[in-house]
Structures are given as C-alpha cells and as structure tokens.
Coordinates of C-alpha atoms in Angstrom, one line a residue:
M11 CA 60.6 153.3 160.8
A12 CA 61.1 150.2 158.4
P13 CA 64.5 148.4 158.7
R14 CA 67.1 148.9 156.0
A15 CA 66.8 145.8 153.7
R16 CA 70.0 144.0 153.3
T17 CA 71.6 140.7 152.4
A18 CA 74.7 138.6 153.3
L19 CA 76.6 140.6 150.6
D20 CA 76.2 143.7 152.9
E21 CA 77.9 141.9 155.9
M22 CA 81.5 142.9 155.2
S23 CA 84.3 144.3 157.5
K24 CA 86.5 147.2 156.7
D25 CA 89.2 144.9 155.5
G26 CA 87.0 143.1 153.1
E27 CA 86.2 140.0 155.3
F28 CA 82.7 138.6 155.3
K29 CA 81.1 138.7 158.8
R30 CA 77.7 136.8 158.9
R31 CA 75.3 138.3 161.4
E32 CA 73.1 136.0 163.6
A33 CA 69.5 135.2 162.8
A34 CA 67.0 137.5 164.5
W35 CA 64.0 135.1 165.0
R36 CA 64.9 132.6 167.7
S37 CA 61.7 131.2 169.3
W38 CA 61.3 127.4 169.9
I39 CA 58.8 124.8 169.4
S40 CA 58.5 122.9 172.7
R41 CA 56.6 120.0 174.2
E42 CA 56.7 121.6 177.6
D43 CA 53.4 122.6 179.2
G44 CA 52.3 126.1 178.4
A45 CA 54.8 126.6 175.4
M46 CA 54.0 129.4 173.1
F47 CA 54.7 127.1 170.1
P48 CA 53.6 123.6 170.9
P49 CA 54.2 120.8 168.4
E50 CA 51.0 120.1 166.4
N51 CA 50.3 118.2 163.3
E52 CA 50.1 120.5 160.2
R53 CA 50.4 123.7 162.2
Y54 CA 53.8 124.7 161.1
H55 CA 55.2 125.5 157.4
L56 CA 58.7 125.9 156.1
F57 CA 59.7 128.4 153.7
V58 CA 62.9 127.1 151.9
A59 CA 65.1 127.2 149.0
Y60 CA 66.6 124.2 147.5
A61 CA 69.6 126.3 146.7
C62 CA 70.4 127.5 150.4
P63 CA 72.5 125.2 152.4
W64 CA 70.9 126.5 155.6
A65 CA 67.4 125.8 154.3
H66 CA 68.7 122.4 153.0
R67 CA 69.5 121.4 156.6
T68 CA 65.8 121.8 157.5
L69 CA 64.5 119.9 154.4
M70 CA 67.1 117.0 155.1
T71 CA 66.1 116.7 158.9
R72 CA 62.4 116.7 158.0
A73 CA 62.9 113.9 155.5
L74 CA 65.0 111.8 157.8
K75 CA 62.6 112.1 160.6
G76 CA 59.6 111.5 158.2
L77 CA 57.8 114.8 158.8
E78 CA 56.8 115.5 155.3
D79 CA 53.2 115.0 156.1
V80 CA 53.4 117.1 159.3
I81 CA 55.3 120.2 158.4
S82 CA 54.4 121.7 154.9
V83 CA 56.9 123.4 152.6
T84 CA 57.0 126.2 150.1
V85 CA 60.2 126.4 147.8
V86 CA 61.0 129.9 146.7
H87 CA 62.5 130.7 143.3
P88 CA 66.3 130.1 143.1
T89 CA 67.2 133.3 141.4
W90 CA 67.0 136.5 143.5
R91 CA 64.9 139.5 142.2
K92 CA 64.0 143.0 143.4
T93 CA 61.8 142.3 146.3
K94 CA 59.9 145.7 145.9
P95 CA 59.8 146.1 142.0
E96 CA 57.1 148.8 142.4
D97 CA 59.6 150.9 144.1
P98 CA 62.4 152.0 141.9
A99 CA 64.3 153.6 144.9
D100 CA 64.4 150.2 146.7
E101 CA 67.5 148.3 145.3
H102 CA 67.0 145.2 147.6
A103 CA 67.2 141.8 145.8
G104 CA 66.3 138.6 147.5
W105 CA 64.0 135.6 147.5
V106 CA 60.8 135.7 145.6
F107 CA 58.1 132.9 145.2
G108 CA 57.5 131.1 141.9
E109 CA 55.0 132.3 139.3
P110 CA 54.0 129.1 137.4
G111 CA 53.0 130.4 133.9
G112 CA 54.6 133.7 134.5
K113 CA 57.0 135.6 132.1
P114 CA 60.7 134.7 132.1
F115 CA 63.1 137.4 133.4
A116 CA 66.7 138.6 133.4
N117 CA 69.0 139.1 136.4
T118 CA 68.6 142.2 138.4
L119 CA 70.9 144.2 136.1
G120 CA 68.7 143.2 133.2
V121 CA 71.0 140.8 131.6
G122 CA 71.4 137.1 131.6
G123 CA 68.8 134.4 131.3
P124 CA 66.0 134.6 130.6
F125 CA 65.1 132.5 133.6
P126 CA 61.8 130.8 133.9
A127 CA 59.2 132.4 136.4
A128 CA 59.2 129.0 138.2
Y129 CA 61.3 125.9 138.1
A130 CA 60.0 122.5 139.5
N131 CA 58.2 122.9 142.9
N132 CA 58.6 126.7 142.9
E133 CA 55.1 127.6 143.9
A134 CA 53.2 130.7 144.9
E135 CA 53.1 131.6 148.5
P136 CA 50.1 129.7 149.8
F137 CA 48.8 131.9 152.5
F138 CA 48.8 135.6 151.7
R139 CA 50.0 135.4 148.0
S140 CA 53.0 137.4 148.8
Y141 CA 55.5 138.3 146.1
S142 CA 58.6 138.0 148.0
L143 CA 59.9 136.3 151.2
R144 CA 60.4 139.9 152.4
D145 CA 56.6 140.5 152.4
V146 CA 56.4 137.4 154.7
Y147 CA 58.8 138.9 157.1
E148 CA 57.0 142.2 157.1
R149 CA 53.8 140.6 157.7
A150 CA 55.2 139.2 160.9
G151 CA 56.5 142.8 162.0
D152 CA 60.3 142.0 161.2
T153 CA 62.7 144.8 162.4
D154 CA 65.9 143.2 161.5
G155 CA 65.9 143.6 157.5
K156 CA 67.5 140.3 156.4
Y157 CA 65.0 138.2 154.8
T158 CA 66.5 134.8 154.7
V159 CA 65.5 131.2 154.3
P160 CA 64.7 128.9 156.1
V161 CA 61.6 130.4 157.8
L162 CA 59.7 128.3 160.2
W163 CA 56.2 129.7 160.2
D164 CA 53.3 129.3 162.6
K165 CA 50.1 129.0 160.5
A166 CA 47.9 129.4 163.8
A167 CA 49.6 132.5 165.0
D168 CA 50.5 134.0 161.8
T169 CA 54.1 134.8 162.7
I170 CA 57.7 133.6 162.3
V171 CA 58.7 131.0 165.0
S172 CA 62.5 130.9 163.9
N173 CA 64.8 131.6 161.0
E174 CA 67.9 130.0 162.6
S175 CA 68.5 126.7 160.8
S176 CA 70.7 125.0 163.5
E177 CA 67.9 125.4 166.1
I178 CA 65.1 124.5 163.6
I179 CA 66.7 121.1 163.0
R180 CA 67.0 120.4 166.6
M181 CA 63.3 121.1 167.0
L182 CA 62.5 118.9 164.0
N183 CA 64.6 116.2 165.6
S184 CA 63.1 116.1 169.0
E185 CA 59.8 118.1 169.2
F186 CA 57.6 116.2 166.7
N187 CA 58.2 112.6 167.5
G188 CA 54.7 112.1 168.4
F189 CA 53.9 112.6 164.7
A190 CA 57.1 111.5 162.9
K191 CA 57.3 108.3 160.8
Y192 CA 60.8 107.8 162.3
P193 CA 60.5 108.9 166.0
D194 CA 63.3 106.5 167.1
L195 CA 65.9 108.2 165.0
D196 CA 67.8 110.7 167.2
L197 CA 70.1 112.9 165.3
Y198 CA 70.9 114.8 168.6
P199 CA 71.3 112.2 171.3
D200 CA 72.3 113.2 174.7
G201 CA 75.2 110.8 174.7
S202 CA 76.8 112.5 171.6
I203 CA 76.0 116.2 172.2
D204 CA 79.5 117.1 173.3
D205 CA 81.0 115.4 170.2
I206 CA 78.5 117.0 167.9
E207 CA 79.0 120.5 169.3
A208 CA 82.8 120.1 169.2
A209 CA 82.5 119.2 165.4
N210 CA 80.3 122.0 164.7
K211 CA 82.6 124.5 166.5
W212 CA 85.3 124.1 163.9
I213 CA 83.2 123.0 160.8
Y214 CA 80.9 126.1 160.9
P215 CA 83.5 128.9 160.8
N216 CA 85.9 127.1 158.5
I217 CA 83.7 125.0 156.1
N218 CA 80.0 126.0 156.4
N219 CA 80.7 129.7 156.6
G220 CA 84.2 129.2 155.3
V221 CA 83.2 128.9 151.6
Y222 CA 81.3 132.2 152.0
R223 CA 84.2 133.7 153.6
C224 CA 86.2 132.8 150.5
G225 CA 83.5 133.8 148.0
F226 CA 82.5 137.0 149.3
A227 CA 85.9 138.3 150.3
T228 CA 86.6 141.8 148.8
S229 CA 90.3 141.9 149.5
Q230 CA 93.2 139.5 148.8
P231 CA 94.2 139.2 152.5
A232 CA 90.7 138.3 153.6
Y233 CA 90.5 135.7 151.0
D234 CA 93.9 134.3 151.7
R235 CA 93.0 133.9 155.4
A236 CA 89.7 132.2 154.5
I237 CA 91.2 129.7 152.0
V238 CA 93.9 128.7 154.4
D239 CA 91.3 127.9 157.1
L240 CA 89.0 126.1 154.8
T241 CA 91.7 124.0 153.3
K242 CA 93.0 122.9 156.8
A243 CA 89.5 122.1 157.7
F244 CA 88.7 120.1 154.6
D245 CA 91.9 118.1 155.3
Q246 CA 90.6 117.5 158.9
V247 CA 87.4 116.2 157.7
D248 CA 89.2 113.9 155.3
A249 CA 91.3 112.5 158.1
I250 CA 88.4 112.0 160.4
L251 CA 86.3 110.2 157.7
Q252 CA 89.1 107.8 156.8
K253 CA 88.9 106.4 160.4
Q254 CA 85.2 106.8 161.4
R255 CA 82.0 106.5 159.6
F256 CA 80.4 109.9 160.5
I257 CA 81.8 113.3 161.5
A258 CA 81.0 113.0 165.2
G259 CA 81.3 109.4 165.7
D260 CA 79.8 105.9 164.3
K261 CA 76.1 107.3 163.9
L262 CA 74.6 109.9 161.6
T263 CA 73.9 113.0 163.7
L264 CA 72.9 116.6 163.0
A265 CA 76.6 117.5 162.6
D266 CA 76.5 115.4 159.5
V267 CA 73.5 117.1 158.1
R268 CA 75.3 120.4 158.6
L269 CA 78.3 119.3 157.0
F270 CA 76.6 117.4 154.1
V271 CA 74.8 120.4 152.8
T272 CA 78.0 122.4 152.2
L273 CA 80.1 119.5 150.7
V274 CA 77.4 118.5 148.3
R275 CA 77.7 122.0 146.8
F276 CA 81.5 122.1 146.9
D277 CA 82.6 121.0 143.6
E278 CA 79.8 122.2 141.5
V279 CA 79.6 125.7 143.0
Y280 CA 82.2 126.7 145.6
V281 CA 85.3 125.5 143.8
V282 CA 84.3 127.7 140.8
Y283 CA 82.3 130.6 142.1
F284 CA 83.7 131.0 145.6
K285 CA 87.4 130.1 144.5
T286 CA 87.7 127.2 146.9
N287 CA 89.8 125.4 144.4
T288 CA 92.5 124.2 146.6
R289 CA 90.5 120.9 147.3
S290 CA 87.8 118.7 145.5
V291 CA 85.3 116.3 146.9
A292 CA 85.4 114.2 143.8
K293 CA 89.2 113.7 144.3
T294 CA 88.9 112.9 148.0
P295 CA 87.7 109.3 148.4
S296 CA 86.6 109.4 152.0
I297 CA 84.6 112.4 151.8
L298 CA 83.0 111.4 148.4
N299 CA 81.9 108.0 149.8
Y300 CA 80.7 109.8 153.0
L301 CA 78.4 112.0 150.9
R302 CA 77.3 108.9 148.8
E303 CA 76.2 107.0 151.9
I304 CA 74.1 110.0 153.2
Y305 CA 72.7 110.9 149.8
Q306 CA 71.4 107.2 149.4
M307 CA 69.7 107.3 152.8
P308 CA 65.7 107.4 152.3
G309 CA 64.4 110.7 151.5
V310 CA 67.8 112.6 151.2
A311 CA 68.2 112.7 147.5
E312 CA 64.9 114.3 147.0
T313 CA 66.2 117.2 148.9
V314 CA 69.1 117.7 146.6
N315 CA 68.2 119.8 143.6
M316 CA 71.5 120.7 142.0
D317 CA 69.9 122.6 139.0
Q318 CA 68.3 125.1 141.5
I319 CA 71.5 125.1 143.6
K320 CA 73.6 126.2 140.6
T321 CA 70.9 128.6 139.2
H322 CA 70.7 130.4 142.5
Y323 CA 74.4 131.0 143.0
Y324 CA 75.4 131.8 139.5
T325 CA 72.3 134.1 138.7
S326 CA 71.6 135.9 142.0
H327 CA 74.9 138.0 142.6
P328 CA 75.6 140.0 139.3
T329 CA 78.5 141.7 141.0
L330 CA 80.1 138.3 141.0
N331 CA 78.8 137.0 137.7
H332 CA 77.6 139.8 135.6
W333 CA 76.0 137.8 132.8
S334 CA 74.6 135.0 135.1
I335 CA 76.2 132.2 133.0
I336 CA 75.7 128.8 134.7
P337 CA 78.7 126.4 134.2
K338 CA 77.8 123.0 133.0
G339 CA 79.8 121.0 135.5
A340 CA 80.7 117.4 135.6
D341 CA 77.6 116.0 136.9
F342 CA 78.4 115.6 140.5
V343 CA 75.1 114.0 141.4
K344 CA 75.8 111.1 139.1
L345 CA 78.9 110.3 141.4
L346 CA 76.6 110.4 144.4
N347 CA 74.5 107.6 142.9
E348 CA 77.4 105.2 142.7
P349 CA 78.0 102.6 145.5
H350 CA 79.8 103.8 148.6
D351 CA 82.5 102.0 150.6
R352 CA 81.6 102.9 154.1
D353 CA 80.3 99.6 155.1
G354 CA 83.7 98.7 156.1
L355 CA 83.8 101.2 158.9
C356 CA 82.2 100.6 162.3
K357 CA 78.6 101.3 162.4

C-alpha cells in the first residue's frame, strides 16, 4: 500500500505546534572498503530547491568544497504544485520539476500568479523525465510519504542515498576530497566537533526549525512559545558574533553553513511570512556583517537565489497566503554585497 503523501504543514501537534519529523533516507557515502555507496566522480546527483534552507546547505557545501564538477544538480521549481495532477482525489502539493517553454500556472487553489513554468536553472528531471520529486521518491520505493529536498541520488544504483541535509553536508565535506578542488578545507574538523555540535544543539530547534515553529503554528500559545525561543536564540547569536568571527569558533564550519541559510532568509521571508518580527538581521550589525563575509566567500553568492526563495514561500502555501502575493522587500541581497567588518576579529 502506498504511503499517505504529506508535507511539513501536516506535522502539527494537537495544541497547534509544528513538530518536524526526521528524514527517512539515511544511508552514507563512505570511503571505507566495501561501502555500499563509495565516493566516485560523477556518480551522485543532488535534487535541490534554491528556496529550501535544508537544500541550500548542500549547495553551499558543494560550492565551498569545489564539487560542482563532481556532483551534478537539478533545481526544482520554487512553487509547489499538485504532484499527481491526473488524480483529482490526490490533494498532495509539493516540489515539481521545471518545464522550460511550458505554460504559466496559478497556485494550487487556482489563483495568484501566473507563475512561469520554469525560472532560471529550473530544468526538467534529467534521468526519468519525472514530473515531480514525488515520482523520484516512488521510483526508489519510498514508504515514508514526505517528498523533501535535498535528495542525494545514486545514478549507478538508481536509488536515494539520503534526504537528511545535516548528514549530506558531512559527506560532502569529508568523503569526496579525492575529487574536490578544495580538499584541504575541513568544515567539520575533529578538534572542533564538540563546539560545532554544541552550537547545532540550540540553533536547530530555536532558529533553523524555530522560524517554522513560528510560521506554521496554528494556535497563539504555540506561536508565543516559539517566538520567545527564537528571539532568545537570535540574541545569543548576536552576542557570540560580537566576540568571535564564526558561530563555533574562529573558523568557518558546517555550523555556520546551517546558520547562514536560515539567517539569509530571515528579513525577506520569515519576518513577514512567519511573523518573526521581534528581530531583524539588517538592524543587527554583528549578524549582518557575519552574513556578508560568508556570502562573499567564493561560490556562496551563486547559491543564494532570493527571487526563488521568496517565490516558494509566498506562493506555495495558499492557506497562509491565499493570493500568493510576493512582497517586494528591501533588497536584502544588496546589503550582503557591501563590505563587512569581520577582519577585526580573530581569524
């Protein structure tokens, strides 16, 4: 029996609090002898969305390590659509692939837009000509029913290796050094793992997932709890970054990758859409300059597509934004291109 298709919007507690479920596909690429998924040049493929912060982690790590020629990528369309449009009884909406030259469309309620069938770099699925990411999951025999990005796909075995971003970025950091342009860059060094994981432990629930706890809350008490947690954690980030260059020490690590992808979306999306308006990155100098430094590192800016980020959030959830109106914003990316002041802190 096929699993019931669902999205993050279905993961709610009885008191209206968002409760994200863990990823289901958790295999590893490993250099160990006999590994089921050994690192190989051009064997693996990432299905991602520019819009999704979890997928953005993998694009950033791939760029920082110089793996663009080693691991190929397909970027899905930012606006969710019905994933089984031929079945009127199937209401699931999620990630679909771009259709260059296709017809514009409205949101899943039939209003808003029209949205182009493909934005920049939204290409057709290259292996099976799948319509939706759900089709890719089903080809791999998925039994979980949540069709998320990123997906690390094995082209040789025709299956999913992993859809857990926190583990994919660790694989990209360590397992492909034989092919990477920057093998000496270690974003998860042995001597810093405790500090990295200590940072992740409070940043994930209160900031990375905290913005979703605010935005997807369906009761006032659930929102009130989430916004208090988020605000305290935001202030903690501010205090740390006033004293040290990166969140887990004096060098860039995967903890910064995980934090960056949420904070870069904060003012343009979360403050408005998810009601996280107790704080602003643009008005917090330590955090703004921290983002500027990372954004200006080689390869990172190319992974930030604010147009598709905003398009996804504001057009994919009609229950939150019926007409799919996309706010203009204050051009946060322009701020990121200005000089940073982080050189004064210890390297």
